Amino acid sequence: MKLEIGINNLAFGGNGVGRHDGKAIFVPFTVPGDRIACRIVRDKGRYAEAKLVEILEPGDGRRPAPCPVYGQCGGCQWQHLDYPTQTTWKERIFVDQLARGAGVLSEQVRTLLPAPDEWHYRSRVQFKCHATANGLAIGFYRRGSHFVVDLSSCPITDHRLNAVLGEFRRWLPESPCPDRIPQIDLAVDDHGQVRAVVHCLDPAPERLADFLRPLATSVGLSLFLQIGRKETPIPVCGHDSLTILVDDPPLRLGYGPGGFAQVNLDQNRRLVQEVLGSLAWRGDERVLDLYCGMGNFSLPIARRADSVVGVEDCAPALAWARRNAYRNDLNNLSFHARSAEGALGDLFPAAPPDLVVLDPPRSGAFSVVRELASGQPPAILYVSCDPSTLVRDLSILLHRGYYLHWARPIDLFPQTFHTESAAFLTRRD
């Protein structure tokens, strides 16, 4: 069914929202203020999902998307919005989610921290590969599918990674097993070093390693092969570590192939600085850092606190955290390879630490937050990459004796609806 509606809102997830006969209609690639023609593709009863057919009148903030495969590729949702419009709506959606889901007042939410550059910010990217009758497609999945949209470069990916993508587009079709390569992981660090992890399903991966080694060496590329999902990447050539910089003066944090670092290095530095600068450090704090990874928060905090205990269930990441502490001459940290669940009681049986920092995955930290609510550390700093799970977890703390001093959305992911954030809570007396 074809409808003409006006778009008056944006929803978490990136879709524009209009109404027809009182029913909410969600339409991708629209802007508040648009007057559009759309076609219903899924009627869910209380609401419907529709496909954009025609823009009858464009809304303020609409722009032509610069990427030639925008709308096909599933990586971005908001290239058709200019950047001020993106940041305005990210902040508005974040405030609304916290208000509706956790009763947070708008004055408790600080203004969104925008990115200094909305383009070419991604320092890590995973390109999908698929052998077709027309050659090897390398790119990203189409929205809602596993069809690989072929692309020569990505406008939100670092220029140096786009250059390496071009090399792989030349190399892989001539490789011994182009039909056995499902993915390429590329990353660049703060010193411009690029690392590639090529996933290989061939029963004789050494053939691919021998083929790629001289090519990667010729362009100064560190190269690894990933054989299977759980195995440690196999080195082919180059160094194993990439290095990011945080804090001032800079701390050097290394991480290995398959490891995690934020995709937006400039905004990660600003995120860390926001956290550090918003807390009043006395210098005698005992801190528990849950989901600490390779030490992104642990090491900067250790400069300001008496002691830091880091917890991470990924053993390779924790090994890098220990190595990073040693390399930066910090000796007031200890690290534990274990689940975050139960860590508060196990590691601080006598009395809770002064501050608990947690930076969980997108799924949040429901069980851990319940433990924190019972263990009652005086202060909690929660870093989140998903406002939905943040709201769920904050609700527990706010109903169990904690007060939210501030929350701040931070745009680490321009051109997408995703929002990073930090929130600081203390226990009520």
CSV table of N, CA and C in Angstrom, one decimal, residues 103-199:
chain,number,residue,atom,x,y,z
A,103,GLY,N,13.8,7.6,33.9
A,103,GLY,CA,13.3,8.8,34.6
A,103,GLY,C,14.4,9.9,34.8
A,104,VAL,N,15.4,9.9,33.9
A,104,VAL,CA,16.5,10.9,34.0
A,104,VAL,C,16.0,12.2,33.5
A,105,LEU,N,16.3,13.3,34.2
A,105,LEU,CA,15.9,14.6,33.8
A,105,LEU,C,16.8,15.1,32.8
A,106,SER,N,16.3,16.0,31.9
A,106,SER,CA,17.1,16.5,30.8
A,106,SER,C,18.3,17.3,31.3
A,107,GLU,N,18.2,18.0,32.5
A,107,GLU,CA,19.3,18.7,33.0
A,107,GLU,C,20.4,17.9,33.5
A,108,GLN,N,20.2,16.6,33.7
A,108,GLN,CA,21.3,15.6,34.1
A,108,GLN,C,22.1,15.1,32.9
A,109,VAL,N,21.7,15.5,31.7
A,109,VAL,CA,22.4,15.0,30.5
A,109,VAL,C,23.1,16.2,29.9
A,110,ARG,N,24.4,16.0,29.8
A,110,ARG,CA,25.3,17.0,29.2
A,110,ARG,C,25.1,17.0,27.6
A,111,THR,N,25.5,18.1,27.0
A,111,THR,CA,25.4,18.1,25.5
A,111,THR,C,26.3,17.1,24.9
A,112,LEU,N,25.9,16.7,23.7
A,112,LEU,CA,26.6,15.7,23.0
A,112,LEU,C,28.0,16.2,22.5
A,113,LEU,N,29.0,15.4,22.6
A,113,LEU,CA,30.3,15.7,22.2
A,113,LEU,C,30.5,15.3,20.7
A,114,PRO,N,30.5,16.2,19.8
A,114,PRO,CA,30.5,15.8,18.4
A,114,PRO,C,31.9,15.4,18.0
A,115,ALA,N,32.0,14.7,16.8
A,115,ALA,CA,33.3,14.3,16.3
A,115,ALA,C,34.0,15.5,15.6
A,116,PRO,N,35.3,15.6,15.7
A,116,PRO,CA,36.0,16.7,14.9
A,116,PRO,C,35.9,16.5,13.4
A,117,ASP,N,35.8,15.2,13.0
A,117,ASP,CA,35.7,14.9,11.5
A,117,ASP,C,34.7,13.8,11.4
A,118,GLU,N,33.7,14.1,10.6
A,118,GLU,CA,32.6,13.2,10.3
A,118,GLU,C,33.0,12.1,9.3
A,119,TRP,N,34.1,12.2,8.6
A,119,TRP,CA,34.5,11.3,7.6
A,119,TRP,C,35.9,10.7,7.9
A,120,HIS,N,36.1,9.5,7.4
A,120,HIS,CA,37.4,8.9,7.4
A,120,HIS,C,37.9,8.7,8.8
A,121,TYR,N,37.0,8.4,9.8
A,121,TYR,CA,37.4,8.3,11.2
A,121,TYR,C,37.6,6.8,11.6
A,122,ARG,N,37.2,5.9,10.8
A,122,ARG,CA,37.3,4.5,11.3
A,122,ARG,C,38.7,4.0,11.2
A,123,SER,N,39.2,3.6,12.3
A,123,SER,CA,40.6,3.0,12.4
A,123,SER,C,40.6,1.5,12.4
A,124,ARG,N,39.4,0.9,12.5
A,124,ARG,CA,39.3,-0.6,12.4
A,124,ARG,C,38.1,-0.8,11.5
A,125,VAL,N,38.2,-1.8,10.6
A,125,VAL,CA,37.0,-2.2,9.8
A,125,VAL,C,37.1,-3.6,9.3
A,126,GLN,N,36.0,-4.3,9.1
A,126,GLN,CA,35.9,-5.6,8.6
A,126,GLN,C,35.2,-5.6,7.3
A,127,PHE,N,36.0,-6.0,6.3
A,127,PHE,CA,35.4,-6.1,4.9
A,127,PHE,C,35.1,-7.6,4.7
A,128,LYS,N,33.8,-7.8,4.2
A,128,LYS,CA,33.4,-9.1,3.8
A,128,LYS,C,33.8,-9.4,2.4
A,129,CYS,N,34.0,-10.7,2.1
A,129,CYS,CA,34.4,-11.1,0.8
A,129,CYS,C,33.5,-12.2,0.3
A,130,HIS,N,33.2,-12.2,-1.0
A,130,HIS,CA,32.4,-13.3,-1.6
A,130,HIS,C,32.8,-13.5,-3.0
A,131,ALA,N,33.1,-14.7,-3.4
A,131,ALA,CA,33.5,-15.0,-4.8
A,131,ALA,C,32.2,-15.1,-5.6
A,132,THR,N,32.1,-14.4,-6.7
A,132,THR,CA,30.9,-14.5,-7.6
A,132,THR,C,31.3,-14.8,-9.0
A,133,ALA,N,30.4,-15.0,-9.9
A,133,ALA,CA,30.7,-15.2,-11.3
A,133,ALA,C,31.4,-14.1,-11.9
A,134,ASN,N,31.2,-12.9,-11.4
A,134,ASN,CA,31.8,-11.7,-11.9
A,134,ASN,C,33.1,-11.3,-11.2
A,135,GLY,N,33.6,-12.1,-10.3
A,135,GLY,CA,34.8,-11.8,-9.6
A,135,GLY,C,34.6,-11.8,-8.1
A,136,LEU,N,35.6,-11.4,-7.4
A,136,LEU,CA,35.6,-11.3,-5.9
A,136,LEU,C,35.0,-10.0,-5.5
A,137,ALA,N,33.9,-10.1,-4.8
A,137,ALA,CA,33.2,-8.9,-4.2
A,137,ALA,C,33.8,-8.7,-2.8
A,138,ILE,N,34.3,-7.4,-2.5
A,138,ILE,CA,34.8,-7.1,-1.2
A,138,ILE,C,34.1,-5.8,-0.7
A,139,GLY,N,33.5,-5.9,0.4
A,139,GLY,CA,32.8,-4.7,0.9
A,139,GLY,C,32.0,-5.0,2.2
A,140,PHE,N,30.8,-4.5,2.3
A,140,PHE,CA,30.0,-4.7,3.5
A,140,PHE,C,28.7,-5.4,3.1
A,141,TYR,N,28.0,-6.0,4.1
A,141,TYR,CA,26.7,-6.6,3.8
A,141,TYR,C,25.7,-5.6,3.5
A,142,ARG,N,24.8,-5.9,2.6
A,142,ARG,CA,23.6,-5.1,2.3
A,142,ARG,C,22.8,-5.1,3.6
A,143,ARG,N,22.1,-4.0,3.8
A,143,ARG,CA,21.2,-3.9,5.0
A,143,ARG,C,20.2,-5.1,5.1
A,144,GLY,N,20.3,-5.8,6.2
A,144,GLY,CA,19.4,-6.9,6.5
A,144,GLY,C,19.6,-8.2,5.7
A,145,SER,N,20.9,-8.3,5.2
A,145,SER,CA,21.2,-9.5,4.4
A,145,SER,C,22.6,-9.9,4.6
A,146,HIS,N,23.0,-11.0,3.9
A,146,HIS,CA,24.4,-11.4,3.9
A,146,HIS,C,25.0,-11.3,2.4
A,147,PHE,N,24.3,-10.4,1.6
A,147,PHE,CA,24.8,-10.1,0.3
A,147,PHE,C,25.9,-9.0,0.4
A,148,VAL,N,27.1,-9.3,-0.2
A,148,VAL,CA,28.2,-8.4,-0.1
A,148,VAL,C,28.1,-7.3,-1.1
A,149,VAL,N,28.0,-6.0,-0.7
A,149,VAL,CA,28.0,-4.9,-1.6
A,149,VAL,C,29.4,-4.6,-1.9
A,150,ASP,N,29.8,-4.7,-3.2
A,150,ASP,CA,31.2,-4.5,-3.6
A,150,ASP,C,31.5,-3.0,-3.6
A,151,LEU,N,32.7,-2.6,-3.0
A,151,LEU,CA,33.0,-1.2,-3.0
A,151,LEU,C,34.5,-1.0,-3.1
A,152,SER,N,35.0,0.1,-3.7
A,152,SER,CA,36.4,0.4,-3.9
A,152,SER,C,37.0,1.2,-2.7
A,153,SER,N,36.2,1.9,-2.0
A,153,SER,CA,36.6,2.6,-0.8
A,153,SER,C,35.4,3.0,0.0
A,154,CYS,N,35.6,3.4,1.3
A,154,CYS,CA,34.5,3.7,2.2
A,154,CYS,C,34.8,5.1,2.8
A,155,PRO,N,33.8,6.0,2.7
A,155,PRO,CA,34.1,7.4,3.1
A,155,PRO,C,34.2,7.6,4.6
A,156,ILE,N,33.8,6.6,5.4
A,156,ILE,CA,34.0,6.8,6.9
A,156,ILE,C,35.2,6.0,7.3
A,157,THR,N,36.0,5.3,6.4
A,157,THR,CA,37.1,4.6,6.8
A,157,THR,C,38.4,5.4,6.5
A,158,ASP,N,39.4,5.2,7.4
A,158,ASP,CA,40.6,5.9,7.3
A,158,ASP,C,41.2,5.8,5.9
A,159,HIS,N,41.8,6.9,5.4
A,159,HIS,CA,42.4,6.8,4.0
A,159,HIS,C,43.4,5.7,3.9
A,160,ARG,N,44.2,5.5,4.9
A,160,ARG,CA,45.3,4.5,4.8
A,160,ARG,C,44.7,3.1,4.7
A,161,LEU,N,43.5,2.8,5.3
A,161,LEU,CA,42.9,1.5,5.2
A,161,LEU,C,42.2,1.4,3.8
A,162,ASN,N,41.7,2.5,3.3
A,162,ASN,CA,41.1,2.4,1.9
A,162,ASN,C,42.2,2.1,0.9
A,163,ALA,N,43.4,2.6,1.1
A,163,ALA,CA,44.5,2.3,0.3
A,163,ALA,C,44.9,0.9,0.3
A,164,VAL,N,44.9,0.3,1.5
A,164,VAL,CA,45.2,-1.1,1.6
A,164,VAL,C,44.1,-2.0,1.1
A,165,LEU,N,42.9,-1.5,1.2
A,165,LEU,CA,41.8,-2.2,0.6
A,165,LEU,C,42.0,-2.3,-0.9
A,166,GLY,N,42.5,-1.3,-1.5
A,166,GLY,CA,42.8,-1.3,-3.0
A,166,GLY,C,43.8,-2.3,-3.3
A,167,GLU,N,44.8,-2.5,-2.4
A,167,GLU,CA,45.8,-3.5,-2.7
A,167,GLU,C,45.2,-4.9,-2.6
A,168,PHE,N,44.4,-5.2,-1.6
A,168,PHE,CA,43.8,-6.5,-1.5
A,168,PHE,C,42.8,-6.8,-2.7
A,169,ARG,N,42.2,-5.7,-3.2
A,169,ARG,CA,41.3,-5.9,-4.4
A,169,ARG,C,42.1,-6.4,-5.6
A,170,ARG,N,43.4,-6.0,-5.6
A,170,ARG,CA,44.3,-6.5,-6.7
A,170,ARG,C,44.9,-7.9,-6.4
A,171,TRP,N,45.2,-8.1,-5.1
A,171,TRP,CA,45.9,-9.3,-4.7
A,171,TRP,C,45.0,-10.5,-4.7
A,172,LEU,N,43.9,-10.4,-4.0
A,172,LEU,CA,43.1,-11.6,-3.6
A,172,LEU,C,42.5,-12.4,-4.8
A,173,PRO,N,42.1,-11.7,-5.9
A,173,PRO,CA,41.6,-12.5,-7.0
A,173,PRO,C,42.7,-13.4,-7.7
A,174,GLU,N,43.9,-13.0,-7.5
A,174,GLU,CA,45.0,-13.8,-8.0
A,174,GLU,C,45.6,-14.8,-7.0
A,175,SER,N,45.0,-14.8,-5.8
A,175,SER,CA,45.5,-15.7,-4.7
A,175,SER,C,45.2,-17.1,-5.0
A,176,PRO,N,45.8,-18.1,-4.3
A,176,PRO,CA,45.5,-19.5,-4.5
A,176,PRO,C,44.1,-19.9,-4.1
A,177,CYS,N,43.4,-19.1,-3.2
A,177,CYS,CA,42.0,-19.6,-2.8
A,177,CYS,C,41.1,-18.4,-2.6
A,178,PRO,N,40.8,-17.6,-3.6
A,178,PRO,CA,39.9,-16.4,-3.4
A,178,PRO,C,38.5,-16.8,-3.0
A,179,ASP,N,38.1,-18.0,-3.2
A,179,ASP,CA,36.7,-18.4,-2.8
A,179,ASP,C,36.7,-19.0,-1.4
A,180,ARG,N,37.9,-18.9,-0.7
A,180,ARG,CA,38.0,-19.5,0.6
A,180,ARG,C,38.4,-18.3,1.6
A,181,ILE,N,38.1,-17.1,1.2
A,181,ILE,CA,38.5,-15.9,2.1
A,181,ILE,C,37.2,-15.2,2.4
A,182,PRO,N,36.6,-15.4,3.6
A,182,PRO,CA,35.3,-14.7,3.9
A,182,PRO,C,35.4,-13.3,4.4
A,183,GLN,N,36.6,-12.9,4.9
A,183,GLN,CA,36.7,-11.6,5.5
A,183,GLN,C,38.1,-11.1,5.7
A,184,ILE,N,38.3,-9.8,5.6
A,184,ILE,CA,39.6,-9.1,5.9
A,184,ILE,C,39.3,-8.1,7.0
A,185,ASP,N,40.1,-8.2,8.1
A,185,ASP,CA,40.1,-7.2,9.1
A,185,ASP,C,41.3,-6.2,9.0
A,186,LEU,N,41.0,-4.9,8.9
A,186,LEU,CA,42.1,-3.9,8.7
A,186,LEU,C,42.0,-3.0,9.9
A,187,ALA,N,43.2,-2.6,10.4
A,187,ALA,CA,43.3,-1.6,11.5
A,187,ALA,C,44.5,-0.7,11.3
A,188,VAL,N,44.4,0.5,11.7
A,188,VAL,CA,45.6,1.4,11.6
A,188,VAL,C,45.7,2.1,13.0
A,189,ASP,N,47.0,2.3,13.4
A,189,ASP,CA,47.2,2.9,14.8
A,189,ASP,C,47.5,4.4,14.7
A,190,ASP,N,47.8,5.0,15.8
A,190,ASP,CA,48.1,6.4,15.9
A,190,ASP,C,49.5,6.8,15.3
A,191,HIS,N,50.3,5.8,14.9
A,191,HIS,CA,51.5,6.0,14.2
A,191,HIS,C,51.5,5.7,12.7
A,192,GLY,N,50.3,5.3,12.2
A,192,GLY,CA,50.1,5.0,10.8
A,192,GLY,C,50.4,3.6,10.4
A,193,GLN,N,50.7,2.7,11.4
A,193,GLN,CA,51.0,1.3,11.1
A,193,GLN,C,49.7,0.6,10.8
A,194,VAL,N,49.6,-0.1,9.7
A,194,VAL,CA,48.4,-0.8,9.3
A,194,VAL,C,48.6,-2.4,9.5
A,195,ARG,N,47.6,-3.0,10.0
A,195,ARG,CA,47.6,-4.4,10.2
A,195,ARG,C,46.4,-5.1,9.5
A,196,ALA,N,46.6,-6.2,8.9
A,196,ALA,CA,45.6,-6.9,8.2
A,196,ALA,C,45.5,-8.3,8.8
A,197,VAL,N,44.3,-8.8,9.0
A,197,VAL,CA,44.0,-10.2,9.4
A,197,VAL,C,43.1,-10.8,8.3
A,198,VAL,N,43.6,-11.7,7.6
A,198,VAL,CA,42.9,-12.3,6.5
A,198,VAL,C,42.3,-13.6,7.0
A,199,HIS,N,41.0,-13.8,6.9
A,199,HIS,CA,40.4,-15.0,7.4
A,199,HIS,C,40.4,-16.0,6.2
